Amino acid sequence: MSAQFFAHLKAVCQHHKKTTCYIGVFFILLFFGDTLLPFIGHCLHLLLEVIESALEHFLEAAFGFSARQAQVTLFYSFCILMGYSTWYVGRKAYFAALQGYEIVLAFYRSPRVKAWIKAILMFGALGTTVYIFS
């Protein structure tokens, strides 16, 4: 019985690989997020330091920059890169939010939803009035 269950579970996991990965990541973050997220941040910081050091050495060797010139060049390059990335992600988020807003607006404009909202507001107002005067 249990072998059959695990065979079925394996088949389902192989059929829905992305969903299984998302569920696994969710539970890992849920149970180990307090220790895992700072560790990931630390690893990303170390990776950034290694890349920055390699780029500084490349600028010093390829173009004859001093260490200070290479640091300043990389600093302003990273500032430009972060500014562009922020603009790009912000623009994508704005258009996604705009699309979501239009979907929600179309949903709320349907007559069936309008009737439910009207009923909920009337019962809410009635309940508030009864609560105030009781």
PDB file of N, CA and C in Angstrom, residues 52-99:
ATOM      1  N   GLU A  52      33.438  42.242  -7.759  1.00  0.00           N
ATOM      2  CA  GLU A  52      33.986  43.595  -7.705  1.00  0.00           C
ATOM      3  C   GLU A  52      35.512  43.571  -7.673  1.00  0.00           C
ATOM      4  N   SER A  53      36.090  42.677  -6.909  1.00  0.00           N
ATOM      5  CA  SER A  53      37.547  42.576  -6.844  1.00  0.00           C
ATOM      6  C   SER A  53      38.122  42.157  -8.193  1.00  0.00           C
ATOM      7  N   ALA A  54      37.479  41.192  -8.854  1.00  0.00           N
ATOM      8  CA  ALA A  54      37.956  40.750 -10.166  1.00  0.00           C
ATOM      9  C   ALA A  54      37.869  41.878 -11.188  1.00  0.00           C
ATOM     10  N   LEU A  55      36.791  42.642 -11.146  1.00  0.00           N
ATOM     11  CA  LEU A  55      36.651  43.764 -12.080  1.00  0.00           C
ATOM     12  C   LEU A  55      37.675  44.859 -11.796  1.00  0.00           C
ATOM     13  N   GLU A  56      37.957  45.109 -10.522  1.00  0.00           N
ATOM     14  CA  GLU A  56      38.978  46.104 -10.181  1.00  0.00           C
ATOM     15  C   GLU A  56      40.344  45.678 -10.708  1.00  0.00           C
ATOM     16  N   HIS A  57      40.688  44.415 -10.515  1.00  0.00           N
ATOM     17  CA  HIS A  57      41.975  43.924 -11.016  1.00  0.00           C
ATOM     18  C   HIS A  57      42.020  43.965 -12.541  1.00  0.00           C
ATOM     19  N   PHE A  58      40.889  43.688 -13.181  1.00  0.00           N
ATOM     20  CA  PHE A  58      40.843  43.767 -14.641  1.00  0.00           C
ATOM     21  C   PHE A  58      41.073  45.202 -15.115  1.00  0.00           C
ATOM     22  N   LEU A  59      40.418  46.165 -14.469  1.00  0.00           N
ATOM     23  CA  LEU A  59      40.601  47.570 -14.873  1.00  0.00           C
ATOM     24  C   LEU A  59      42.033  48.028 -14.635  1.00  0.00           C
ATOM     25  N   GLU A  60      42.631  47.579 -13.548  1.00  0.00           N
ATOM     26  CA  GLU A  60      44.014  47.953 -13.267  1.00  0.00           C
ATOM     27  C   GLU A  60      44.961  47.363 -14.307  1.00  0.00           C
ATOM     28  N   ALA A  61      44.735  46.103 -14.692  1.00  0.00           N
ATOM     29  CA  ALA A  61      45.646  45.445 -15.626  1.00  0.00           C
ATOM     30  C   ALA A  61      45.401  45.871 -17.071  1.00  0.00           C
ATOM     31  N   ALA A  62      44.141  45.992 -17.467  1.00  0.00           N
ATOM     32  CA  ALA A  62      43.832  46.259 -18.872  1.00  0.00           C
ATOM     33  C   ALA A  62      44.019  47.725 -19.239  1.00  0.00           C
ATOM     34  N   PHE A  63      43.657  48.643 -18.357  1.00  0.00           N
ATOM     35  CA  PHE A  63      43.674  50.057 -18.705  1.00  0.00           C
ATOM     36  C   PHE A  63      44.699  50.861 -17.921  1.00  0.00           C
ATOM     37  N   GLY A  64      45.419  50.226 -17.022  1.00  0.00           N
ATOM     38  CA  GLY A  64      46.440  50.930 -16.261  1.00  0.00           C
ATOM     39  C   GLY A  64      45.889  51.882 -15.218  1.00  0.00           C
ATOM     40  N   PHE A  65      44.679  51.609 -14.716  1.00  0.00           N
ATOM     41  CA  PHE A  65      44.093  52.448 -13.670  1.00  0.00           C
ATOM     42  C   PHE A  65      44.813  52.186 -12.348  1.00  0.00           C
ATOM     43  N   SER A  66      44.787  53.185 -11.498  1.00  0.00           N
ATOM     44  CA  SER A  66      45.237  52.944 -10.129  1.00  0.00           C
ATOM     45  C   SER A  66      44.104  52.247  -9.375  1.00  0.00           C
ATOM     46  N   ALA A  67      44.393  51.771  -8.174  1.00  0.00           N
ATOM     47  CA  ALA A  67      43.361  51.073  -7.403  1.00  0.00           C
ATOM     48  C   ALA A  67      42.191  52.004  -7.101  1.00  0.00           C
ATOM     49  N   ARG A  68      42.492  53.249  -6.779  1.00  0.00           N
ATOM     50  CA  ARG A  68      41.450  54.229  -6.464  1.00  0.00           C
ATOM     51  C   ARG A  68      40.589  54.542  -7.689  1.00  0.00           C
ATOM     52  N   GLN A  69      41.228  54.709  -8.858  1.00  0.00           N
ATOM     53  CA  GLN A  69      40.482  54.990 -10.080  1.00  0.00           C
ATOM     54  C   GLN A  69      39.557  53.823 -10.433  1.00  0.00           C
ATOM     55  N   ALA A  70      40.037  52.607 -10.255  1.00  0.00           N
ATOM     56  CA  ALA A  70      39.215  51.434 -10.551  1.00  0.00           C
ATOM     57  C   ALA A  70      38.015  51.367  -9.603  1.00  0.00           C
ATOM     58  N   GLN A  71      38.220  51.675  -8.322  1.00  0.00           N
ATOM     59  CA  GLN A  71      37.122  51.654  -7.356  1.00  0.00           C
ATOM     60  C   GLN A  71      36.073  52.705  -7.693  1.00  0.00           C
ATOM     61  N   VAL A  72      36.525  53.905  -8.020  1.00  0.00           N
ATOM     62  CA  VAL A  72      35.582  54.982  -8.349  1.00  0.00           C
ATOM     63  C   VAL A  72      34.814  54.646  -9.625  1.00  0.00           C
ATOM     64  N   THR A  73      35.519  54.112 -10.630  1.00  0.00           N
ATOM     65  CA  THR A  73      34.868  53.740 -11.892  1.00  0.00           C
ATOM     66  C   THR A  73      33.808  52.668 -11.650  1.00  0.00           C
ATOM     67  N   LEU A  74      34.141  51.670 -10.863  1.00  0.00           N
ATOM     68  CA  LEU A  74      33.171  50.616 -10.572  1.00  0.00           C
ATOM     69  C   LEU A  74      32.002  51.129  -9.741  1.00  0.00           C
ATOM     70  N   PHE A  75      32.279  52.024  -8.807  1.00  0.00           N
ATOM     71  CA  PHE A  75      31.202  52.579  -7.983  1.00  0.00           C
ATOM     72  C   PHE A  75      30.175  53.289  -8.855  1.00  0.00           C
ATOM     73  N   TYR A  76      30.627  54.169  -9.735  1.00  0.00           N
ATOM     74  CA  TYR A  76      29.681  54.903 -10.566  1.00  0.00           C
ATOM     75  C   TYR A  76      29.028  53.990 -11.601  1.00  0.00           C
ATOM     76  N   SER A  77      29.741  52.982 -12.069  1.00  0.00           N
ATOM     77  CA  SER A  77      29.133  52.013 -12.998  1.00  0.00           C
ATOM     78  C   SER A  77      28.023  51.234 -12.300  1.00  0.00           C
ATOM     79  N   PHE A  78      28.277  50.806 -11.060  1.00  0.00           N
ATOM     80  CA  PHE A  78      27.249  50.094 -10.307  1.00  0.00           C
ATOM     81  C   PHE A  78      26.066  51.003  -9.980  1.00  0.00           C
ATOM     82  N   CYS A  79      26.334  52.287  -9.709  1.00  0.00           N
ATOM     83  CA  CYS A  79      25.229  53.220  -9.460  1.00  0.00           C
ATOM     84  C   CYS A  79      24.342  53.354 -10.693  1.00  0.00           C
ATOM     85  N   ILE A  80      24.952  53.467 -11.872  1.00  0.00           N
ATOM     86  CA  ILE A  80      24.188  53.558 -13.108  1.00  0.00           C
ATOM     87  C   ILE A  80      23.409  52.266 -13.344  1.00  0.00           C
ATOM     88  N   LEU A  81      24.050  51.130 -13.112  1.00  0.00           N
ATOM     89  CA  LEU A  81      23.394  49.842 -13.288  1.00  0.00           C
ATOM     90  C   LEU A  81      22.213  49.677 -12.333  1.00  0.00           C
ATOM     91  N   MET A  82      22.390  50.072 -11.081  1.00  0.00           N
ATOM     92  CA  MET A  82      21.296  49.965 -10.106  1.00  0.00           C
ATOM     93  C   MET A  82      20.159  50.925 -10.448  1.00  0.00           C
ATOM     94  N   GLY A  83      20.499  52.124 -10.905  1.00  0.00           N
ATOM     95  CA  GLY A  83      19.467  53.076 -11.303  1.00  0.00           C
ATOM     96  C   GLY A  83      18.639  52.554 -12.469  1.00  0.00           C
ATOM     97  N   TYR A  84      19.318  52.007 -13.481  1.00  0.00           N
ATOM     98  CA  TYR A  84      18.595  51.451 -14.626  1.00  0.00           C
ATOM     99  C   TYR A  84      17.766  50.246 -14.207  1.00  0.00           C
ATOM    100  N   SER A  85      18.324  49.370 -13.361  1.00  0.00           N
ATOM    101  CA  SER A  85      17.585  48.187 -12.904  1.00  0.00           C
ATOM    102  C   SER A  85      16.337  48.592 -12.117  1.00  0.00           C
ATOM    103  N   THR A  86      16.482  49.605 -11.272  1.00  0.00           N
ATOM    104  CA  THR A  86      15.338  50.091 -10.499  1.00  0.00           C
ATOM    105  C   THR A  86      14.260  50.643 -11.413  1.00  0.00           C
ATOM    106  N   TRP A  87      14.663  51.417 -12.405  1.00  0.00           N
ATOM    107  CA  TRP A  87      13.703  51.968 -13.356  1.00  0.00           C
ATOM    108  C   TRP A  87      13.006  50.850 -14.128  1.00  0.00           C
ATOM    109  N   TYR A  88      13.764  49.859 -14.583  1.00  0.00           N
ATOM    110  CA  TYR A  88      13.215  48.770 -15.381  1.00  0.00           C
ATOM    111  C   TYR A  88      12.222  47.940 -14.563  1.00  0.00           C
ATOM    112  N   VAL A  89      12.613  47.559 -13.360  1.00  0.00           N
ATOM    113  CA  VAL A  89      11.735  46.754 -12.510  1.00  0.00           C
ATOM    114  C   VAL A  89      10.510  47.577 -12.080  1.00  0.00           C
ATOM    115  N   GLY A  90      10.712  48.855 -11.771  1.00  0.00           N
ATOM    116  CA  GLY A  90       9.590  49.707 -11.400  1.00  0.00           C
ATOM    117  C   GLY A  90       8.589  49.859 -12.531  1.00  0.00           C
ATOM    118  N   ARG A  91       9.093  49.989 -13.741  1.00  0.00           N
ATOM    119  CA  ARG A  91       8.221  50.118 -14.908  1.00  0.00           C
ATOM    120  C   ARG A  91       7.425  48.830 -15.127  1.00  0.00           C
ATOM    121  N   LYS A  92       8.102  47.678 -15.019  1.00  0.00           N
ATOM    122  CA  LYS A  92       7.411  46.400 -15.162  1.00  0.00           C
ATOM    123  C   LYS A  92       6.354  46.227 -14.065  1.00  0.00           C
ATOM    124  N   ALA A  93       6.700  46.598 -12.837  1.00  0.00           N
ATOM    125  CA  ALA A  93       5.748  46.472 -11.725  1.00  0.00           C
ATOM    126  C   ALA A  93       4.556  47.401 -11.925  1.00  0.00           C
ATOM    127  N   TYR A  94       4.816  48.608 -12.447  1.00  0.00           N
ATOM    128  CA  TYR A  94       3.722  49.557 -12.695  1.00  0.00           C
ATOM    129  C   TYR A  94       2.747  48.996 -13.719  1.00  0.00           C
ATOM    130  N   PHE A  95       3.258  48.461 -14.823  1.00  0.00           N
ATOM    131  CA  PHE A  95       2.364  47.932 -15.854  1.00  0.00           C
ATOM    132  C   PHE A  95       1.648  46.670 -15.382  1.00  0.00           C
ATOM    133  N   ALA A  96       2.304  45.848 -14.568  1.00  0.00           N
ATOM    134  CA  ALA A  96       1.638  44.674 -14.010  1.00  0.00           C
ATOM    135  C   ALA A  96       0.527  45.099 -13.052  1.00  0.00           C
ATOM    136  N   ALA A  97       0.790  46.111 -12.228  1.00  0.00           N
ATOM    137  CA  ALA A  97      -0.237  46.612 -11.302  1.00  0.00           C
ATOM    138  C   ALA A  97      -1.394  47.234 -12.067  1.00  0.00           C
ATOM    139  N   LEU A  98      -1.087  47.944 -13.152  1.00  0.00           N
ATOM    140  CA  LEU A  98      -2.135  48.546 -13.972  1.00  0.00           C
ATOM    141  C   LEU A  98      -3.014  47.475 -14.610  1.00  0.00           C
ATOM    142  N   GLN A  99      -2.396  46.419 -15.093  1.00  0.00           N
ATOM    143  CA  GLN A  99      -3.153  45.318 -15.677  1.00  0.00           C
ATOM    144  C   GLN A  99      -4.001  44.622 -14.609  1.00  0.00           C
TER     145      GLN A  99
END
